[in-house]
């Protein structure tokens, strides 16, 4: 009997060692891949990307922010109006050198879709600040008294930034042409903003969302008409607890009446929580969300 118990214990210990070895191995590989990438950084933004340094002012934080703006090829010589994608963590979208790491290649993806005859879009990337964690949380972490500014940031985006953009650029202004997107805490915020301001935003790109912050996330859709909304959720299969939370959100939205026509869960096999994952996610999201 004792021999059987010891044998089972040895097997259990071996399984634990294998599991944690795999986890640490993945983390080491991600670190090595990022380190090698940073050794060869170059300027990668397309000629259609503009940088508006310290253009906007966030009164609730007393901070100025830089905008990273992509205008579709041919924009300057056309009267055409375009959908607008508002993206959080704007410094990550277009340029390896500015990002100091793997940018998400939004400009390359949109240009490639347009080159094949597909639709274009304007991208407004909003650079984050030193207090990103507080700024990108609409509610405090469960059992925490931390100070957060997600609701203030959302109001700023809707009532200040969007009107400012609509006055200066050739935009389609309806909710069905106004998209919000982000990754990690930015993914949480994208989902929150869509649900909180459905009269302004009609679509969301929700990448690797940090839904661990609060169970309030899973009640945001209550009393909302989601029939005209479109939500793309992506998650890497190696993102641990975030995988289950993304699946839970998908099931909640399915139960609320959303279908494959306006709801998609993209499982990125072998991807973990990093910028390569979000580059891949946007590549898959754009043609679906923009159609």
mmCIF file of C-alpha atoms in Angstrom:
data_model
loop_
_atom_site.group_PDB
_atom_site.id
_atom_site.type_symbol
_atom_site.label_atom_id
_atom_site.label_comp_id
_atom_site.label_asym_id
_atom_site.label_seq_id
_atom_site.Cartn_x
_atom_site.Cartn_y
_atom_site.Cartn_z
ATOM 1 C CA UNK A 1 0.000 0.000 0.000
ATOM 2 C CA UNK A 2 2.771 2.410 0.990
ATOM 3 C CA UNK A 3 4.650 1.507 -2.201
ATOM 4 C CA UNK A 4 1.606 2.426 -4.324
ATOM 5 C CA UNK A 5 1.217 5.749 -2.527
ATOM 6 C CA UNK A 6 4.897 6.567 -3.043
ATOM 7 C CA UNK A 7 4.611 5.632 -6.716
ATOM 8 C CA UNK A 8 1.584 7.902 -7.192
ATOM 9 C CA UNK A 9 3.363 10.685 -5.327
ATOM 10 C CA UNK A 10 6.409 10.326 -7.579
ATOM 11 C CA UNK A 11 4.197 10.504 -10.680
ATOM 12 C CA UNK A 12 2.453 13.596 -9.317
ATOM 13 C CA UNK A 13 5.779 15.304 -8.596
ATOM 14 C CA UNK A 14 7.001 14.439 -12.093
ATOM 15 C CA UNK A 15 3.862 15.937 -13.666
ATOM 16 C CA UNK A 16 4.268 19.123 -11.611
ATOM 17 C CA UNK A 17 7.918 19.404 -12.672
ATOM 18 C CA UNK A 18 6.975 18.884 -16.335
ATOM 19 C CA UNK A 19 4.194 21.494 -16.118
ATOM 20 C CA UNK A 20 6.324 24.199 -14.516
ATOM 21 C CA UNK A 21 9.228 23.312 -16.787
ATOM 22 C CA UNK A 22 6.966 23.925 -19.761
ATOM 23 C CA UNK A 23 5.718 27.251 -18.348
ATOM 24 C CA UNK A 24 9.211 28.539 -17.559
ATOM 25 C CA UNK A 25 10.465 27.231 -20.894
ATOM 26 C CA UNK A 26 7.782 29.216 -22.740
ATOM 27 C CA UNK A 27 8.642 32.350 -20.786
ATOM 28 C CA UNK A 28 12.355 31.902 -21.480
ATOM 29 C CA UNK A 29 11.677 31.421 -25.191
ATOM 30 C CA UNK A 30 9.479 34.537 -25.332
ATOM 31 C CA UNK A 31 12.191 36.530 -23.543
ATOM 32 C CA UNK A 32 14.886 35.254 -25.923
ATOM 33 C CA UNK A 33 12.754 35.972 -29.007
ATOM 34 C CA UNK A 34 12.049 39.529 -27.830
ATOM 35 C CA UNK A 35 15.726 40.106 -26.952
ATOM 36 C CA UNK A 36 16.844 39.002 -30.428
ATOM 37 C CA UNK A 37 14.164 41.156 -32.030
ATOM 38 C CA UNK A 38 15.330 44.259 -30.161
ATOM 39 C CA UNK A 39 18.895 43.779 -31.397
ATOM 40 C CA UNK A 40 17.810 44.683 -34.951
ATOM 41 C CA UNK A 41 15.266 47.451 -34.497
ATOM 42 C CA UNK A 42 14.523 49.683 -37.480
ATOM 43 C CA UNK A 43 12.051 52.426 -38.382
ATOM 44 C CA UNK A 44 9.070 50.470 -39.723
ATOM 45 C CA UNK A 45 6.172 52.953 -39.902
ATOM 46 C CA UNK A 46 4.701 53.504 -43.359
ATOM 47 C CA UNK A 47 4.643 56.926 -44.996
ATOM 48 C CA UNK A 48 0.935 57.092 -44.158
ATOM 49 C CA UNK A 49 1.580 57.311 -40.399
ATOM 50 C CA UNK A 50 1.655 60.715 -38.707
ATOM 51 C CA UNK A 51 2.838 61.559 -35.202
ATOM 52 C CA UNK A 52 1.056 64.386 -33.367
ATOM 53 C CA UNK A 53 3.298 65.001 -30.377
ATOM 54 C CA UNK A 54 1.629 65.940 -27.060
ATOM 55 C CA UNK A 55 -1.520 66.921 -28.947
ATOM 56 C CA UNK A 56 -4.245 66.022 -26.479
ATOM 57 C CA UNK A 57 -4.693 66.938 -22.834
ATOM 58 C CA UNK A 58 -6.196 64.629 -20.213
ATOM 59 C CA UNK A 59 -7.465 66.977 -17.522
ATOM 60 C CA UNK A 60 -8.258 64.205 -15.029
ATOM 61 C CA UNK A 61 -4.570 63.174 -15.029
ATOM 62 C CA UNK A 62 -3.087 66.587 -15.889
ATOM 63 C CA UNK A 63 -1.092 64.960 -18.714
ATOM 64 C CA UNK A 64 -0.581 65.549 -22.412
ATOM 65 C CA UNK A 65 -0.583 62.632 -24.858
ATOM 66 C CA UNK A 66 0.785 61.891 -28.306
ATOM 67 C CA UNK A 67 -1.442 60.582 -31.098
ATOM 68 C CA UNK A 68 -0.222 58.073 -33.697
ATOM 69 C CA UNK A 69 -2.426 58.442 -36.773
ATOM 70 C CA UNK A 70 -2.668 56.267 -39.876
ATOM 71 C CA UNK A 71 -4.381 57.709 -42.959
ATOM 72 C CA UNK A 72 -5.218 55.285 -45.797
ATOM 73 C CA UNK A 73 -3.247 55.495 -49.062
ATOM 74 C CA UNK A 74 -4.820 58.123 -51.319
ATOM 75 C CA UNK A 75 -6.450 59.943 -48.406
ATOM 76 C CA UNK A 76 -5.023 63.376 -49.235
ATOM 77 C CA UNK A 77 -6.281 63.360 -52.837
ATOM 78 C CA UNK A 78 -9.752 61.990 -52.202
ATOM 79 C CA UNK A 79 -13.071 63.190 -50.788
ATOM 80 C CA UNK A 80 -13.822 59.705 -49.495
ATOM 81 C CA UNK A 81 -14.726 59.300 -45.838
ATOM 82 C CA UNK A 82 -13.405 56.374 -43.799
ATOM 83 C CA UNK A 83 -14.278 54.286 -40.738
ATOM 84 C CA UNK A 84 -12.149 55.083 -37.693
ATOM 85 C CA UNK A 85 -10.386 52.616 -35.410
ATOM 86 C CA UNK A 86 -9.445 54.081 -32.025
ATOM 87 C CA UNK A 87 -6.615 52.001 -30.551
ATOM 88 C CA UNK A 88 -5.214 52.125 -27.030
ATOM 89 C CA UNK A 89 -1.444 51.805 -26.438
ATOM 90 C CA UNK A 90 -0.924 53.859 -29.587
ATOM 91 C CA UNK A 91 2.870 53.738 -29.337
ATOM 92 C CA UNK A 92 2.723 50.000 -30.132
ATOM 93 C CA UNK A 93 0.895 50.159 -33.457
ATOM 94 C CA UNK A 94 3.222 51.228 -36.264
ATOM 95 C CA UNK A 95 6.947 51.508 -35.583
ATOM 96 C CA UNK A 96 9.466 49.069 -34.063
ATOM 97 C CA UNK A 97 11.911 51.869 -33.317
ATOM 98 C CA UNK A 98 9.407 54.067 -31.478
ATOM 99 C CA UNK A 99 7.939 51.037 -29.744
ATOM 100 C CA UNK A 100 11.381 49.607 -28.911
ATOM 101 C CA UNK A 101 10.017 46.190 -29.758
ATOM 102 C CA UNK A 102 7.668 44.352 -32.123
ATOM 103 C CA UNK A 103 4.988 46.794 -33.284
ATOM 104 C CA UNK A 104 1.564 45.462 -34.217
ATOM 105 C CA UNK A 105 1.812 46.310 -37.958
ATOM 106 C CA UNK A 106 -1.617 47.914 -38.273
ATOM 107 C CA UNK A 107 -0.444 50.081 -41.162
ATOM 108 C CA UNK A 108 0.974 47.137 -43.120
ATOM 109 C CA UNK A 109 -2.178 45.099 -42.584
ATOM 110 C CA UNK A 110 -4.609 47.804 -43.680
ATOM 111 C CA UNK A 111 -2.471 48.689 -46.698
ATOM 112 C CA UNK A 112 -2.304 45.032 -47.774
ATOM 113 C CA UNK A 113 -6.096 44.667 -47.524
ATOM 114 C CA UNK A 114 -6.584 47.859 -49.538
ATOM 115 C CA UNK A 115 -4.095 46.677 -52.176
ATOM 116 C CA UNK A 116 -6.363 43.664 -52.726
ATOM 117 C CA UNK A 117 -9.406 45.910 -53.173
ATOM 118 C CA UNK A 118 -10.621 45.775 -49.580
ATOM 119 C CA UNK A 119 -11.780 48.684 -47.397
ATOM 120 C CA UNK A 120 -9.460 51.140 -45.700
ATOM 121 C CA UNK A 121 -9.704 52.854 -42.335
ATOM 122 C CA UNK A 122 -8.238 55.703 -40.335
ATOM 123 C CA UNK A 123 -6.448 54.602 -37.164
ATOM 124 C CA UNK A 124 -6.143 56.878 -34.137
ATOM 125 C CA UNK A 125 -3.573 55.460 -31.725
ATOM 126 C CA UNK A 126 -3.634 57.038 -28.266
ATOM 127 C CA UNK A 127 -0.327 56.739 -26.458
ATOM 128 C CA UNK A 128 -0.525 55.548 -22.867
ATOM 129 C CA UNK A 129 1.089 57.213 -19.849
ATOM 130 C CA UNK A 130 3.037 56.428 -16.698
ATOM 131 C CA UNK A 131 -0.152 55.378 -14.894
ATOM 132 C CA UNK A 132 -1.401 52.965 -17.541
ATOM 133 C CA UNK A 133 -2.636 50.449 -14.974
ATOM 134 C CA UNK A 134 -4.980 52.973 -13.338
ATOM 135 C CA UNK A 135 -5.939 54.622 -16.626
ATOM 136 C CA UNK A 136 -6.942 51.352 -18.301
ATOM 137 C CA UNK A 137 -9.139 50.024 -15.497
ATOM 138 C CA UNK A 138 -12.807 51.077 -15.481
ATOM 139 C CA UNK A 139 -13.288 49.613 -12.020
ATOM 140 C CA UNK A 140 -10.919 48.647 -9.239
ATOM 141 C CA UNK A 141 -9.655 45.110 -8.908
ATOM 142 C CA UNK A 142 -11.962 42.956 -6.792
ATOM 143 C CA UNK A 143 -11.243 43.435 -3.046
ATOM 144 C CA UNK A 144 -9.055 46.458 -3.780
ATOM 145 C CA UNK A 145 -9.313 50.165 -2.979
ATOM 146 C CA UNK A 146 -7.001 51.269 -5.787
ATOM 147 C CA UNK A 147 -7.725 54.524 -7.596
ATOM 148 C CA UNK A 148 -8.660 53.975 -11.249
ATOM 149 C CA UNK A 149 -9.494 56.323 -14.132
ATOM 150 C CA UNK A 150 -11.011 54.100 -16.815
ATOM 151 C CA UNK A 151 -14.410 55.787 -16.723
ATOM 152 C CA UNK A 152 -12.807 59.245 -16.968
ATOM 153 C CA UNK A 153 -10.665 58.116 -19.893
ATOM 154 C CA UNK A 154 -13.735 56.701 -21.642
ATOM 155 C CA UNK A 155 -15.643 59.975 -21.244
ATOM 156 C CA UNK A 156 -12.647 61.874 -22.600
ATOM 157 C CA UNK A 157 -12.497 59.592 -25.630
ATOM 158 C CA UNK A 158 -16.199 59.992 -26.418
ATOM 159 C CA UNK A 159 -16.817 63.638 -25.528
ATOM 160 C CA UNK A 160 -13.455 65.256 -26.320
ATOM 161 C CA UNK A 161 -11.221 63.204 -28.605
ATOM 162 C CA UNK A 162 -13.771 61.802 -31.062
ATOM 163 C CA UNK A 163 -15.360 65.210 -31.822
ATOM 164 C CA UNK A 164 -11.850 66.654 -32.240
ATOM 165 C CA UNK A 165 -10.943 63.894 -34.721
ATOM 166 C CA UNK A 166 -14.244 64.202 -36.618
ATOM 167 C CA UNK A 167 -13.650 67.940 -37.115
ATOM 168 C CA UNK A 168 -10.162 67.455 -38.566
ATOM 169 C CA UNK A 169 -10.350 64.246 -40.602
ATOM 170 C CA UNK A 170 -12.633 62.727 -43.238
ATOM 171 C CA UNK A 171 -14.425 60.280 -40.982
ATOM 172 C CA UNK A 172 -17.592 58.224 -41.125
ATOM 173 C CA UNK A 173 -19.156 59.151 -37.804
ATOM 174 C CA UNK A 174 -21.863 56.550 -37.163
ATOM 175 C CA UNK A 175 -21.372 53.795 -34.541
ATOM 176 C CA UNK A 176 -21.124 51.090 -37.221
ATOM 177 C CA UNK A 177 -18.067 52.899 -38.595
ATOM 178 C CA UNK A 178 -16.475 53.649 -35.211
ATOM 179 C CA UNK A 179 -14.300 50.900 -33.725
ATOM 180 C CA UNK A 180 -12.457 50.669 -30.409
ATOM 181 C CA UNK A 181 -9.535 48.288 -29.884
ATOM 182 C CA UNK A 182 -6.834 47.307 -27.434
ATOM 183 C CA UNK A 183 -4.841 44.494 -25.847
ATOM 184 C CA UNK A 184 -4.487 43.236 -22.275
ATOM 185 C CA UNK A 185 -5.809 46.049 -20.033
ATOM 186 C CA UNK A 186 -6.444 47.877 -23.306
ATOM 187 C CA UNK A 187 -8.620 44.932 -24.356
ATOM 188 C CA UNK A 188 -10.584 45.263 -21.126
ATOM 189 C CA UNK A 189 -11.061 48.969 -21.841
ATOM 190 C CA UNK A 190 -12.127 48.364 -25.448
ATOM 191 C CA UNK A 191 -14.861 46.012 -24.250
ATOM 192 C CA UNK A 192 -15.926 48.405 -21.482
ATOM 193 C CA UNK A 193 -16.092 51.400 -23.827
ATOM 194 C CA UNK A 194 -18.203 49.537 -26.398
ATOM 195 C CA UNK A 195 -20.672 48.432 -23.728
ATOM 196 C CA UNK A 196 -20.766 51.804 -21.968
ATOM 197 C CA UNK A 197 -21.071 54.000 -25.067
ATOM 198 C CA UNK A 198 -23.017 51.916 -27.617
ATOM 199 C CA UNK A 199 -24.398 55.103 -29.161
ATOM 200 C CA UNK A 200 -20.826 56.052 -30.158
ATOM 201 C CA UNK A 201 -19.007 52.752 -30.798
ATOM 202 C CA UNK A 202 -20.418 49.884 -32.831
ATOM 203 C CA UNK A 203 -17.477 47.486 -32.979
ATOM 204 C CA UNK A 204 -14.606 46.345 -30.758
ATOM 205 C CA UNK A 205 -11.303 44.492 -31.190
ATOM 206 C CA UNK A 206 -10.696 42.881 -27.797
ATOM 207 C CA UNK A 207 -7.259 41.220 -27.692
ATOM 208 C CA UNK A 208 -6.069 39.155 -24.705
ATOM 209 C CA UNK A 209 -8.416 41.081 -22.398
ATOM 210 C CA UNK A 210 -7.539 41.418 -18.709
ATOM 211 C CA UNK A 211 -10.962 40.382 -17.474
ATOM 212 C CA UNK A 212 -9.444 39.250 -14.177
ATOM 213 C CA UNK A 213 -9.856 42.773 -12.829
ATOM 214 C CA UNK A 214 -13.479 42.373 -11.760
ATOM 215 C CA UNK A 215 -16.572 40.245 -12.304
ATOM 216 C CA UNK A 216 -18.314 43.493 -13.270
ATOM 217 C CA UNK A 217 -17.028 42.731 -16.778
ATOM 218 C CA UNK A 218 -19.516 39.908 -17.153
ATOM 219 C CA UNK A 219 -22.464 42.175 -16.347
ATOM 220 C CA UNK A 220 -21.624 45.045 -18.685
ATOM 221 C CA UNK A 221 -23.892 43.693 -21.429
ATOM 222 C CA UNK A 222 -27.027 43.728 -19.251
ATOM 223 C CA UNK A 223 -29.907 45.701 -20.821
ATOM 224 C CA UNK A 224 -27.862 46.330 -23.986
ATOM 225 C CA UNK A 225 -29.107 45.783 -27.525
ATOM 226 C CA UNK A 226 -26.176 43.958 -29.126
ATOM 227 C CA UNK A 227 -27.914 43.142 -32.399
ATOM 228 C CA UNK A 228 -26.049 45.878 -34.293
ATOM 229 C CA UNK A 229 -22.695 45.413 -32.512
ATOM 230 C CA UNK A 230 -19.676 43.443 -33.677
ATOM 231 C CA UNK A 231 -17.042 42.056 -31.300
ATOM 232 C CA UNK A 232 -13.765 40.287 -32.104
ATOM 233 C CA UNK A 233 -12.163 38.591 -29.090
ATOM 234 C CA UNK A 234 -8.730 36.981 -29.407
ATOM 235 C CA UNK A 235 -6.712 34.951 -26.924
ATOM 236 C CA UNK A 236 -3.465 33.008 -27.120
ATOM 237 C CA UNK A 237 -3.745 29.402 -25.985
ATOM 238 C CA UNK A 238 -0.717 29.953 -23.703
ATOM 239 C CA UNK A 239 -2.234 32.919 -21.832
ATOM 240 C CA UNK A 240 -3.122 30.844 -18.776
ATOM 241 C CA UNK A 241 -6.129 32.151 -16.786
ATOM 242 C CA UNK A 242 -7.028 34.700 -19.459
ATOM 243 C CA UNK A 243 -8.089 31.867 -21.777
ATOM 244 C CA UNK A 244 -10.943 30.793 -19.529
ATOM 245 C CA UNK A 245 -12.077 34.382 -18.987
ATOM 246 C CA UNK A 246 -12.182 35.054 -22.732
ATOM 247 C CA UNK A 247 -14.209 31.883 -23.294
ATOM 248 C CA UNK A 248 -16.566 32.864 -20.477
ATOM 249 C CA UNK A 249 -17.155 36.262 -22.089
ATOM 250 C CA UNK A 250 -17.834 34.624 -25.439
ATOM 251 C CA UNK A 251 -20.436 32.321 -23.882
ATOM 252 C CA UNK A 252 -22.060 35.227 -22.024
ATOM 253 C CA UNK A 253 -22.421 37.161 -25.281
ATOM 254 C CA UNK A 254 -23.723 34.102 -27.126
ATOM 255 C CA UNK A 255 -26.358 33.681 -24.424
ATOM 256 C CA UNK A 256 -27.267 37.353 -24.919
ATOM 257 C CA UNK A 257 -28.126 36.616 -28.553
ATOM 258 C CA UNK A 258 -24.942 37.387 -30.462
ATOM 259 C CA UNK A 259 -24.104 34.983 -33.305
ATOM 260 C CA UNK A 260 -21.159 34.159 -35.550
ATOM 261 C CA UNK A 261 -22.254 37.041 -37.772
ATOM 262 C CA UNK A 262 -21.290 39.601 -35.143
ATOM 263 C CA UNK A 263 -19.228 37.713 -32.544
ATOM 264 C CA UNK A 264 -15.922 35.903 -33.016
ATOM 265 C CA UNK A 265 -13.513 34.209 -30.627
ATOM 266 C CA UNK A 266 -10.076 33.719 -32.192
ATOM 267 C CA UNK A 267 -7.922 31.151 -30.372
ATOM 268 C CA UNK A 268 -4.280 31.749 -31.283
ATOM 269 C CA UNK A 269 -2.570 28.392 -30.911
ATOM 270 C CA UNK A 270 0.848 28.557 -29.247
ATOM 271 C CA UNK A 271 0.710 32.309 -28.577
ATOM 272 C CA UNK A 272 1.306 33.842 -25.141
ATOM 273 C CA UNK A 273 0.747 37.319 -23.670
ATOM 274 C CA UNK A 274 2.984 39.542 -25.809
ATOM 275 C CA UNK A 275 3.160 41.923 -28.761
ATOM 276 C CA UNK A 276 3.688 39.181 -31.356
ATOM 277 C CA UNK A 277 0.309 37.815 -30.289
ATOM 278 C CA UNK A 278 -1.444 41.149 -30.814
ATOM 279 C CA UNK A 279 0.214 41.645 -34.187
ATOM 280 C CA UNK A 280 -1.207 38.296 -35.268
ATOM 281 C CA UNK A 281 -4.599 39.073 -33.711
ATOM 282 C CA UNK A 282 -5.058 42.367 -35.549
ATOM 283 C CA UNK A 283 -4.072 40.727 -38.823
ATOM 284 C CA UNK A 284 -7.016 38.352 -38.367
ATOM 285 C CA UNK A 285 -9.378 40.913 -36.866
ATOM 286 C CA UNK A 286 -9.193 43.693 -39.442
ATOM 287 C CA UNK A 287 -10.851 42.114 -42.516
ATOM 288 C CA UNK A 288 -13.644 40.691 -40.349
ATOM 289 C CA UNK A 289 -14.361 43.765 -38.218
ATOM 290 C CA UNK A 290 -14.238 46.265 -41.090
ATOM 291 C CA UNK A 291 -16.609 44.475 -43.485
#
